[in-house]
mmCIF file of C-alpha atoms and ligand atoms in Angstrom:
data_model
loop_
_atom_site.group_PDB
_atom_site.id
_atom_site.type_symbol
_atom_site.label_atom_id
_atom_site.label_comp_id
_atom_site.label_asym_id
_atom_site.label_seq_id
_atom_site.Cartn_x
_atom_site.Cartn_y
_atom_site.Cartn_z
ATOM 1 C CA MET A 73 87.188 215.234 -75.060
ATOM 2 C CA LYS A 74 89.918 216.307 -72.485
ATOM 3 C CA LYS A 75 87.051 217.162 -70.090
ATOM 4 C CA ASN A 76 85.652 213.888 -70.492
ATOM 5 C CA MET A 77 89.169 212.223 -69.889
ATOM 6 C CA LEU A 78 89.993 214.162 -66.771
ATOM 7 C CA ALA A 79 86.156 213.307 -65.501
ATOM 8 C CA GLY A 80 87.223 209.732 -66.075
ATOM 9 C CA VAL A 81 90.338 209.744 -64.417
ATOM 10 C CA ALA A 82 88.868 211.515 -61.383
ATOM 11 C CA LEU A 83 85.982 208.705 -61.550
ATOM 12 C CA LEU A 84 88.673 206.152 -61.547
ATOM 13 C CA GLY A 85 90.668 207.406 -58.763
ATOM 14 C CA ALA A 86 87.842 207.853 -56.745
ATOM 15 C CA LEU A 87 86.837 204.053 -57.492
ATOM 16 C CA ALA A 88 90.480 202.982 -56.859
ATOM 17 C CA MET A 89 90.438 204.855 -52.987
ATOM 18 C CA ALA A 90 86.792 203.136 -52.538
ATOM 19 C CA VAL A 91 88.195 199.757 -53.627
ATOM 20 C CA SER A 92 91.505 199.785 -51.315
ATOM 21 C CA GLY A 93 89.482 200.942 -48.571
ATOM 22 C CA CYS A 94 90.955 204.300 -48.569
ATOM 23 C CA ALA A 95 87.843 206.224 -49.201
ATOM 24 C CA GLY A 96 86.948 208.325 -46.178
ATOM 25 C CA ASN A 97 89.930 207.159 -44.410
ATOM 26 C CA THR A 98 91.578 210.493 -43.128
ATOM 27 C CA GLY A 99 94.529 208.371 -42.083
ATOM 28 C CA GLU A 100 93.526 209.098 -38.388
ATOM 29 C CA THR A 101 94.099 206.431 -35.916
ATOM 30 C CA PRO A 102 90.809 204.377 -35.180
ATOM 31 C CA GLY A 103 89.614 204.769 -31.599
ATOM 32 C CA GLY A 104 88.820 208.649 -31.936
ATOM 33 C CA ASP A 105 85.429 210.269 -31.366
ATOM 34 C CA GLY A 106 83.180 208.375 -33.817
ATOM 35 C CA GLY A 107 82.383 208.316 -37.532
ATOM 36 C CA ASP A 108 85.712 206.694 -39.162
ATOM 37 C CA ASP A 109 87.354 207.027 -36.093
ATOM 38 C CA VAL A 110 85.188 203.878 -34.647
ATOM 39 C CA ILE A 111 87.119 201.014 -34.046
ATOM 40 C CA LYS A 112 85.682 197.782 -35.405
ATOM 41 C CA VAL A 113 86.371 195.020 -32.996
ATOM 42 C CA GLY A 114 85.332 191.209 -33.587
ATOM 43 C CA PHE A 115 85.262 189.481 -30.120
ATOM 44 C CA ALA A 116 85.232 185.399 -30.384
ATOM 45 C CA GLN A 117 83.872 184.318 -26.992
ATOM 46 C CA THR A 118 83.770 180.660 -26.167
ATOM 47 C CA GLY A 119 80.285 180.418 -25.640
ATOM 48 C CA SER A 120 77.740 180.608 -22.610
ATOM 49 C CA GLU A 121 78.844 177.546 -20.556
ATOM 50 C CA SER A 122 78.750 179.336 -17.027
ATOM 51 C CA GLY A 123 77.928 182.177 -14.796
ATOM 52 C CA TRP A 124 81.800 183.134 -15.023
ATOM 53 C CA ARG A 125 81.104 183.271 -19.060
ATOM 54 C CA SER A 126 78.060 185.247 -18.573
ATOM 55 C CA ALA A 127 79.779 187.903 -16.348
ATOM 56 C CA ASN A 128 82.994 188.040 -18.738
ATOM 57 C CA THR A 129 80.556 188.717 -21.628
ATOM 58 C CA GLU A 130 78.638 191.502 -19.946
ATOM 59 C CA SER A 131 82.011 192.806 -19.047
ATOM 60 C CA MET A 132 83.270 193.047 -22.595
ATOM 61 C CA LYS A 133 80.299 194.296 -24.110
ATOM 62 C CA ALA A 134 80.212 197.150 -21.686
ATOM 63 C CA ALA A 135 83.869 197.933 -22.368
ATOM 64 C CA PHE A 136 83.462 197.700 -26.026
ATOM 65 C CA SER A 137 80.542 199.757 -26.414
ATOM 66 C CA ALA A 138 79.512 202.546 -28.836
ATOM 67 C CA GLU A 139 80.186 205.224 -26.544
ATOM 68 C CA ASN A 140 83.255 204.140 -25.857
ATOM 69 C CA GLY A 141 83.940 204.537 -29.473
ATOM 70 C CA PHE A 142 83.803 200.803 -30.666
ATOM 71 C CA ASP A 143 81.761 198.751 -33.214
ATOM 72 C CA LEU A 144 81.499 195.481 -31.875
ATOM 73 C CA ILE A 145 80.973 192.419 -33.822
ATOM 74 C CA PHE A 146 80.158 189.370 -30.915
ATOM 75 C CA ASN A 147 80.483 185.913 -31.384
ATOM 76 C CA ALA A 148 79.723 182.952 -28.989
ATOM 77 C CA ALA A 149 80.922 179.617 -30.224
ATOM 78 C CA ASP A 150 79.066 177.038 -28.184
ATOM 79 C CA ASN A 151 82.070 175.747 -26.522
ATOM 80 C CA LYS A 152 83.236 174.313 -30.066
ATOM 81 C CA GLN A 153 86.933 175.622 -30.835
ATOM 82 C CA GLU A 154 86.224 174.923 -34.835
ATOM 83 C CA ALA A 155 83.115 177.531 -34.482
ATOM 84 C CA GLN A 156 85.411 179.760 -32.869
ATOM 85 C CA ILE A 157 88.271 179.696 -35.607
ATOM 86 C CA ALA A 158 85.362 180.135 -38.113
ATOM 87 C CA ALA A 159 84.119 183.506 -36.185
ATOM 88 C CA VAL A 160 87.705 184.613 -36.386
ATOM 89 C CA ARG A 161 87.962 183.969 -40.002
ATOM 90 C CA SER A 162 84.821 185.842 -40.449
ATOM 91 C CA PHE A 163 86.240 188.703 -38.858
ATOM 92 C CA ILE A 164 89.345 188.832 -41.062
ATOM 93 C CA ASN A 165 87.072 188.697 -44.159
ATOM 94 C CA GLN A 166 84.873 191.584 -42.693
ATOM 95 C CA GLY A 167 88.263 193.777 -42.256
ATOM 96 C CA VAL A 168 87.941 194.661 -38.893
ATOM 97 C CA ASP A 169 90.440 196.689 -36.942
ATOM 98 C CA ALA A 170 91.267 194.469 -34.006
ATOM 99 C CA ILE A 171 90.113 190.931 -32.979
ATOM 100 C CA VAL A 172 89.668 189.599 -29.408
ATOM 101 C CA ILE A 173 89.552 185.936 -28.633
ATOM 102 C CA ALA A 174 89.017 184.040 -25.407
ATOM 103 C CA PRO A 175 90.183 180.746 -26.865
ATOM 104 C CA ILE A 176 88.401 177.793 -25.821
ATOM 105 C CA THR A 177 91.528 175.384 -25.965
ATOM 106 C CA VAL A 178 95.279 176.205 -26.037
ATOM 107 C CA ASP A 179 95.968 174.571 -29.446
ATOM 108 C CA GLY A 180 94.738 174.777 -32.771
ATOM 109 C CA TRP A 181 95.358 178.663 -33.284
ATOM 110 C CA ASP A 182 98.400 178.682 -35.343
ATOM 111 C CA ASP A 183 96.980 179.034 -38.655
ATOM 112 C CA VAL A 184 94.037 181.402 -38.375
ATOM 113 C CA LEU A 185 96.234 183.701 -36.124
ATOM 114 C CA THR A 186 98.988 183.898 -38.914
ATOM 115 C CA GLU A 187 96.175 185.100 -41.285
ATOM 116 C CA ALA A 188 95.106 187.717 -38.902
ATOM 117 C CA LYS A 189 98.888 188.840 -38.708
ATOM 118 C CA ASP A 190 98.928 188.450 -42.663
ATOM 119 C CA ALA A 191 95.976 190.806 -42.908
ATOM 120 C CA GLY A 192 97.406 193.098 -40.404
ATOM 121 C CA ILE A 193 94.939 192.578 -37.768
ATOM 122 C CA PRO A 194 95.746 192.714 -34.124
ATOM 123 C CA VAL A 195 94.944 189.892 -32.137
ATOM 124 C CA ILE A 196 94.166 190.325 -28.228
ATOM 125 C CA LEU A 197 93.509 187.426 -25.987
ATOM 126 C CA GLU A 198 91.332 187.655 -23.162
ATOM 127 C CA ASP A 199 90.737 185.043 -20.334
ATOM 128 C CA ARG A 200 92.381 182.077 -21.634
ATOM 129 C CA THR A 201 95.500 181.714 -23.649
ATOM 130 C CA VAL A 202 97.011 179.619 -26.344
ATOM 131 C CA SER A 203 100.050 177.431 -27.172
ATOM 132 C CA ALA A 204 100.961 179.394 -30.389
ATOM 133 C CA SER A 205 104.085 181.646 -30.641
ATOM 134 C CA GLU A 206 103.587 184.878 -28.735
ATOM 135 C CA ASP A 207 104.176 186.765 -31.966
ATOM 136 C CA LEU A 208 101.058 185.848 -33.319
ATOM 137 C CA TYR A 209 99.094 187.918 -30.972
ATOM 138 C CA ALA A 210 99.813 191.317 -29.455
ATOM 139 C CA SER A 211 99.048 190.676 -25.706
ATOM 140 C CA TRP A 212 96.969 188.707 -23.273
ATOM 141 C CA VAL A 213 94.946 190.021 -20.236
ATOM 142 C CA GLY A 214 93.730 187.024 -18.104
ATOM 143 C CA LEU A 215 94.351 185.127 -14.742
ATOM 144 C CA ASP A 216 97.014 183.114 -13.077
ATOM 145 C CA PHE A 217 95.220 179.668 -13.319
ATOM 146 C CA GLU A 218 98.159 177.866 -12.140
ATOM 147 C CA GLN A 219 98.047 179.632 -8.933
ATOM 148 C CA GLU A 220 94.193 179.536 -8.528
ATOM 149 C CA GLY A 221 94.583 175.655 -8.768
ATOM 150 C CA ARG A 222 97.572 176.056 -6.085
ATOM 151 C CA THR A 223 95.634 177.986 -3.733
ATOM 152 C CA ALA A 224 92.821 175.249 -3.833
ATOM 153 C CA GLY A 225 95.234 172.488 -3.442
ATOM 154 C CA GLU A 226 96.701 174.363 -0.334
ATOM 155 C CA TRP A 227 93.199 174.427 1.347
ATOM 156 C CA VAL A 228 92.595 170.720 0.718
ATOM 157 C CA LYS A 229 96.202 169.819 2.268
ATOM 158 C CA GLU A 230 95.568 172.066 5.116
ATOM 159 C CA ASN A 231 92.287 170.436 5.605
ATOM 160 C CA PHE A 232 92.874 166.816 4.556
ATOM 161 C CA ASP A 233 96.278 165.803 4.748
ATOM 162 C CA GLY A 234 97.233 163.063 7.286
ATOM 163 C CA LYS A 235 93.521 161.845 7.244
ATOM 164 C CA GLY A 236 93.742 159.361 4.165
ATOM 165 C CA ALA A 237 91.078 161.311 2.708
ATOM 166 C CA ASN A 238 89.592 160.597 -0.722
ATOM 167 C CA LEU A 239 89.416 163.115 -3.534
ATOM 168 C CA VAL A 240 87.396 163.422 -6.648
ATOM 169 C CA ILE A 241 87.847 166.231 -9.246
ATOM 170 C CA LEU A 242 85.740 167.719 -11.703
ATOM 171 C CA GLU A 243 88.049 169.416 -14.626
ATOM 172 C CA GLY A 244 87.274 171.928 -16.940
ATOM 173 C CA THR A 245 87.219 171.877 -20.314
ATOM 174 C CA THR A 246 89.678 169.481 -21.924
ATOM 175 C CA GLY A 247 92.422 171.215 -23.459
ATOM 176 C CA SER A 248 91.862 174.629 -22.039
ATOM 177 C CA SER A 249 94.260 176.865 -20.324
ATOM 178 C CA ALA A 250 92.250 177.269 -17.490
ATOM 179 C CA ALA A 251 91.643 173.550 -17.016
ATOM 180 C CA LEU A 252 95.346 172.456 -17.722
ATOM 181 C CA ASP A 253 96.611 175.085 -15.387
ATOM 182 C CA ARG A 254 94.472 174.671 -12.679
ATOM 183 C CA ALA A 255 95.133 171.051 -12.589
ATOM 184 C CA THR A 256 99.155 171.494 -12.636
ATOM 185 C CA GLY A 257 98.779 174.021 -9.797
ATOM 186 C CA PHE A 258 96.599 171.692 -7.687
ATOM 187 C CA GLY A 259 98.800 168.724 -8.054
ATOM 188 C CA GLU A 260 101.777 170.393 -6.993
ATOM 189 C CA ALA A 261 99.873 171.591 -3.812
ATOM 190 C CA ILE A 262 98.946 168.105 -2.848
ATOM 191 C CA GLU A 263 101.885 166.478 -3.899
ATOM 192 C CA GLY A 264 103.621 164.210 -1.100
ATOM 193 C CA THR A 265 100.340 164.424 1.146
ATOM 194 C CA ASP A 266 98.296 161.078 1.759
ATOM 195 C CA ILE A 267 95.191 162.320 -0.131
ATOM 196 C CA ASN A 268 93.837 159.765 -2.309
ATOM 197 C CA VAL A 269 92.858 161.089 -5.730
ATOM 198 C CA LEU A 270 89.987 158.677 -6.686
ATOM 199 C CA ASP A 271 88.776 159.923 -10.370
ATOM 200 C CA SER A 272 89.304 163.282 -12.180
ATOM 201 C CA GLN A 273 87.232 163.874 -15.597
ATOM 202 C CA THR A 274 85.894 166.802 -17.164
ATOM 203 C CA GLY A 275 82.480 168.293 -16.692
ATOM 204 C CA ASP A 276 83.365 170.919 -19.357
ATOM 205 C CA PHE A 277 82.720 173.892 -16.972
ATOM 206 C CA THR A 278 78.789 173.170 -16.888
ATOM 207 C CA ARG A 279 76.501 172.631 -14.112
ATOM 208 C CA ASP A 280 74.929 169.857 -16.142
ATOM 209 C CA GLY A 281 78.283 168.231 -16.892
ATOM 210 C CA GLY A 282 79.306 168.559 -13.189
ATOM 211 C CA LYS A 283 76.008 166.800 -12.238
ATOM 212 C CA LYS A 284 76.410 164.135 -14.672
ATOM 213 C CA VAL A 285 80.005 163.201 -13.628
ATOM 214 C CA MET A 286 79.425 163.409 -9.997
ATOM 215 C CA GLU A 287 76.483 161.013 -10.202
ATOM 216 C CA GLY A 288 78.920 158.600 -11.707
ATOM 217 C CA TYR A 289 81.416 159.007 -8.806
ATOM 218 C CA LEU A 290 78.613 158.648 -6.399
ATOM 219 C CA GLN A 291 77.643 155.181 -7.914
ATOM 220 C CA LYS A 292 81.379 154.177 -7.916
ATOM 221 C CA TYR A 293 82.757 155.722 -4.813
ATOM 222 C CA GLY A 294 79.476 156.604 -2.944
ATOM 223 C CA SER A 295 80.110 157.895 0.663
ATOM 224 C CA ASP A 296 83.813 156.948 0.634
ATOM 225 C CA ILE A 297 84.454 160.328 -1.300
ATOM 226 C CA ASP A 298 85.609 163.064 1.490
ATOM 227 C CA VAL A 299 86.301 166.106 -0.622
ATOM 228 C CA LEU A 300 85.345 167.389 -4.297
ATOM 229 C CA PHE A 301 87.616 169.941 -6.253
ATOM 230 C CA ALA A 302 85.394 171.547 -9.153
ATOM 231 C CA HIS A 303 87.550 173.453 -11.453
ATOM 232 C CA ASN A 304 84.767 176.149 -11.378
ATOM 233 C CA ASP A 305 81.691 177.019 -9.441
ATOM 234 C CA ASP A 306 79.079 175.791 -12.099
ATOM 235 C CA MET A 307 80.200 172.332 -11.965
ATOM 236 C CA GLY A 308 80.215 172.279 -8.208
ATOM 237 C CA LEU A 309 76.800 173.324 -8.299
ATOM 238 C CA GLY A 310 75.878 170.770 -10.584
ATOM 239 C CA ALA A 311 77.206 168.207 -8.215
ATOM 240 C CA LEU A 312 75.443 169.581 -5.263
ATOM 241 C CA ASP A 313 72.516 167.989 -6.960
ATOM 242 C CA ALA A 314 73.622 164.754 -7.266
ATOM 243 C CA ILE A 315 75.219 164.709 -3.546
ATOM 244 C CA LYS A 316 71.832 165.584 -2.206
ATOM 245 C CA ALA A 317 69.994 163.136 -4.477
ATOM 246 C CA ALA A 318 72.262 160.434 -3.083
ATOM 247 C CA GLY A 319 71.089 161.367 0.338
ATOM 248 C CA LEU A 320 74.431 163.047 1.739
ATOM 249 C CA THR A 321 75.134 166.492 2.763
ATOM 250 C CA PRO A 322 77.192 168.639 0.851
ATOM 251 C CA GLY A 323 79.690 170.741 2.689
ATOM 252 C CA THR A 324 79.941 168.220 5.568
ATOM 253 C CA ASP A 325 79.558 164.551 4.116
ATOM 254 C CA ILE A 326 81.289 165.777 0.971
ATOM 255 C CA GLN A 327 83.468 169.012 1.540
ATOM 256 C CA ILE A 328 83.612 171.063 -1.757
ATOM 257 C CA VAL A 329 86.226 173.378 -2.799
ATOM 258 C CA THR A 330 85.769 175.442 -6.440
ATOM 259 C CA ILE A 331 87.043 178.215 -8.345
ATOM 260 C CA ASP A 332 85.287 181.372 -9.652
ATOM 261 C CA ALA A 333 83.151 182.888 -6.841
ATOM 262 C CA VAL A 334 80.541 183.798 -9.025
ATOM 263 C CA LYS A 335 77.147 184.894 -7.067
ATOM 264 C CA ASP A 336 75.681 181.338 -7.213
ATOM 265 C CA GLY A 337 78.776 179.809 -5.942
ATOM 266 C CA MET A 338 79.369 182.499 -3.029
ATOM 267 C CA THR A 339 75.671 181.762 -1.910
ATOM 268 C CA ALA A 340 76.416 177.944 -1.582
ATOM 269 C CA LEU A 341 79.452 178.786 0.066
ATOM 270 C CA ALA A 342 77.790 181.258 2.545
ATOM 271 C CA ASN A 343 75.068 178.606 3.226
ATOM 272 C CA GLY A 344 77.745 176.068 3.874
ATOM 273 C CA GLU A 345 77.264 173.589 0.874
ATOM 274 C CA PHE A 346 80.600 174.651 -0.452
ATOM 275 C CA ASN A 347 83.616 175.040 1.943
ATOM 276 C CA PHE A 348 86.138 176.922 0.175
ATOM 277 C CA ILE A 349 86.317 179.438 -3.077
ATOM 278 C CA VAL A 350 89.267 180.644 -5.097
ATOM 279 C CA GLU A 351 88.039 183.599 -7.102
ATOM 280 C CA CYS A 352 88.723 184.082 -10.923
ATOM 281 C CA ASN A 353 88.166 187.542 -11.660
ATOM 282 C CA PRO A 354 85.963 187.697 -15.146
ATOM 283 C CA LEU A 355 85.965 191.653 -15.376
ATOM 284 C CA LEU A 356 88.410 191.981 -18.024
ATOM 285 C CA GLY A 357 86.536 193.826 -20.420
ATOM 286 C CA GLU A 358 88.017 197.394 -19.698
ATOM 287 C CA LYS A 359 91.658 195.991 -19.698
ATOM 288 C CA ALA A 360 90.965 194.194 -22.918
ATOM 289 C CA ALA A 361 89.475 197.431 -24.621
ATOM 290 C CA ASP A 362 92.399 199.510 -23.399
ATOM 291 C CA LEU A 363 95.065 197.055 -25.022
ATOM 292 C CA VAL A 364 93.164 197.365 -28.090
ATOM 293 C CA LYS A 365 93.120 201.104 -28.370
ATOM 294 C CA ALA A 366 96.973 200.670 -27.167
ATOM 295 C CA VAL A 367 97.908 198.580 -29.966
ATOM 296 C CA LEU A 368 96.176 200.417 -32.686
ATOM 297 C CA ALA A 369 97.872 203.687 -31.456
ATOM 298 C CA GLY A 370 101.262 201.782 -31.823
ATOM 299 C CA ASP A 371 101.746 201.964 -28.320
ATOM 300 C CA THR A 372 104.068 199.165 -26.791
ATOM 301 C CA VAL A 373 101.887 196.905 -24.580
ATOM 302 C CA GLU A 374 102.869 194.326 -22.072
ATOM 303 C CA LYS A 375 102.790 190.811 -23.508
ATOM 304 C CA LYS A 376 100.872 189.394 -20.593
ATOM 305 C CA THR A 377 98.541 191.279 -17.808
ATOM 306 C CA ILE A 378 97.708 189.080 -14.777
ATOM 307 C CA VAL A 379 94.486 190.174 -12.893
ATOM 308 C CA PRO A 380 94.632 189.187 -9.129
ATOM 309 C CA ASP A 381 92.634 186.830 -7.420
ATOM 310 C CA GLN A 382 91.467 186.403 -3.892
ATOM 311 C CA SER A 383 89.808 183.263 -1.962
ATOM 312 C CA PHE A 384 86.906 182.784 0.664
ATOM 313 C CA THR A 385 85.881 180.966 3.411
ATOM 314 C CA GLN A 386 82.390 180.403 4.370
ATOM 315 C CA GLU A 387 82.591 183.439 7.044
ATOM 316 C CA GLN A 388 84.176 185.568 4.244
ATOM 317 C CA ALA A 389 81.388 184.945 2.028
ATOM 318 C CA LYS A 390 78.949 185.568 4.223
ATOM 319 C CA GLU A 391 80.402 188.998 4.617
ATOM 320 C CA VAL A 392 80.938 190.037 1.118
ATOM 321 C CA LEU A 393 78.028 188.474 -0.500
ATOM 322 C CA ASP A 394 75.735 191.322 -0.885
ATOM 323 C CA SER A 395 78.532 193.818 -2.440
ATOM 324 C CA ARG A 396 79.746 190.974 -4.690
ATOM 325 C CA PRO A 397 79.854 192.742 -8.369
ATOM 326 C CA TYR A 398 79.154 189.530 -10.330
HETATM 327 C C1 LIG B 173 88.767 181.001 -16.278
HETATM 328 C C2 LIG B 173 87.701 180.978 -17.539
HETATM 329 C C3 LIG B 173 86.781 179.577 -16.983
HETATM 330 C C4 LIG B 173 85.835 179.648 -16.010
HETATM 331 C C5 LIG B 173 84.658 178.933 -16.111
HETATM 332 O O1 LIG B 173 89.086 182.318 -16.585
HETATM 333 O O2 LIG B 173 88.063 180.517 -18.555
HETATM 334 O O3 LIG B 173 85.647 179.268 -17.973
HETATM 335 O O4 LIG B 173 86.524 179.219 -14.889
HETATM 336 C C6 LIG B 173 84.366 179.338 -17.408
HETATM 337 O O5 LIG B 173 83.250 179.240 -15.126
HETATM 338 O O6 LIG B 173 83.551 178.431 -18.106
#
């Protein structure tokens, strides 16, 4: 009887450990050299809306690789925030060790970030950021979108102020920190100039969106448009098709300034179809992975890490095009 009771107690103990997830948990900090130390990470990407996004996804997958000690669960939300939030909830239910998010829009994150915090799962933001309280995420690594917009605006001011120039704008995804902050920086830079903003609408960071909105601008304003500011290369590349279809020459009849500096954008700049590009570095994977490991190890990390950007003229694009990493 006693023997059976002891066996029963041992079995219950083992079951209790298995249920609580302690089974096999040696109590070691995740992120060691394999086995139980593998760090299980859920990454909620925006989608695949642009060349920049593809480069960012590639960088993240390379950094969160098995050989780097990760088990990555990847989700691309097709640029729909509700799908992205659902993905984060799924990561929480799967009991991942950490969650990384490239939040499509700034608002709407408080509830699911609170759920992750209550579940004891740290969240790292990469690329864009959120309006939720900073205590709901461990850290953010991204770019200075306001400065990117300001740099683009300073170029427009330098080249068009005092000429009564007409400007149209292709905005990024509505409510995204990239679009909001770029608009703020750009607006500050051209304030007080005689540059006339004819129109500003979202093309959702996609080529198709940029083409469709630019077609509308050309129908409405035609050759009165002197300069286009596109919040990313892909919308600018879509606008090229519309400008050429209208019998106008991009880079000459309509000068174009964009943000990102992906290969296709830099090619358009080098061949004279674009006039100026402000870089937005998508290679954030290594920094995001380092942040995850540091947070899980209990290290103190910076709340914000800004990755530096640069800008390019047509001449500079010709020089660097073949050596560009993305
Ligand atoms: C910027 C990023 C933006 C890019 C677009 O960091 O969020 O989203 O500028 C991308 O190309 O779609």
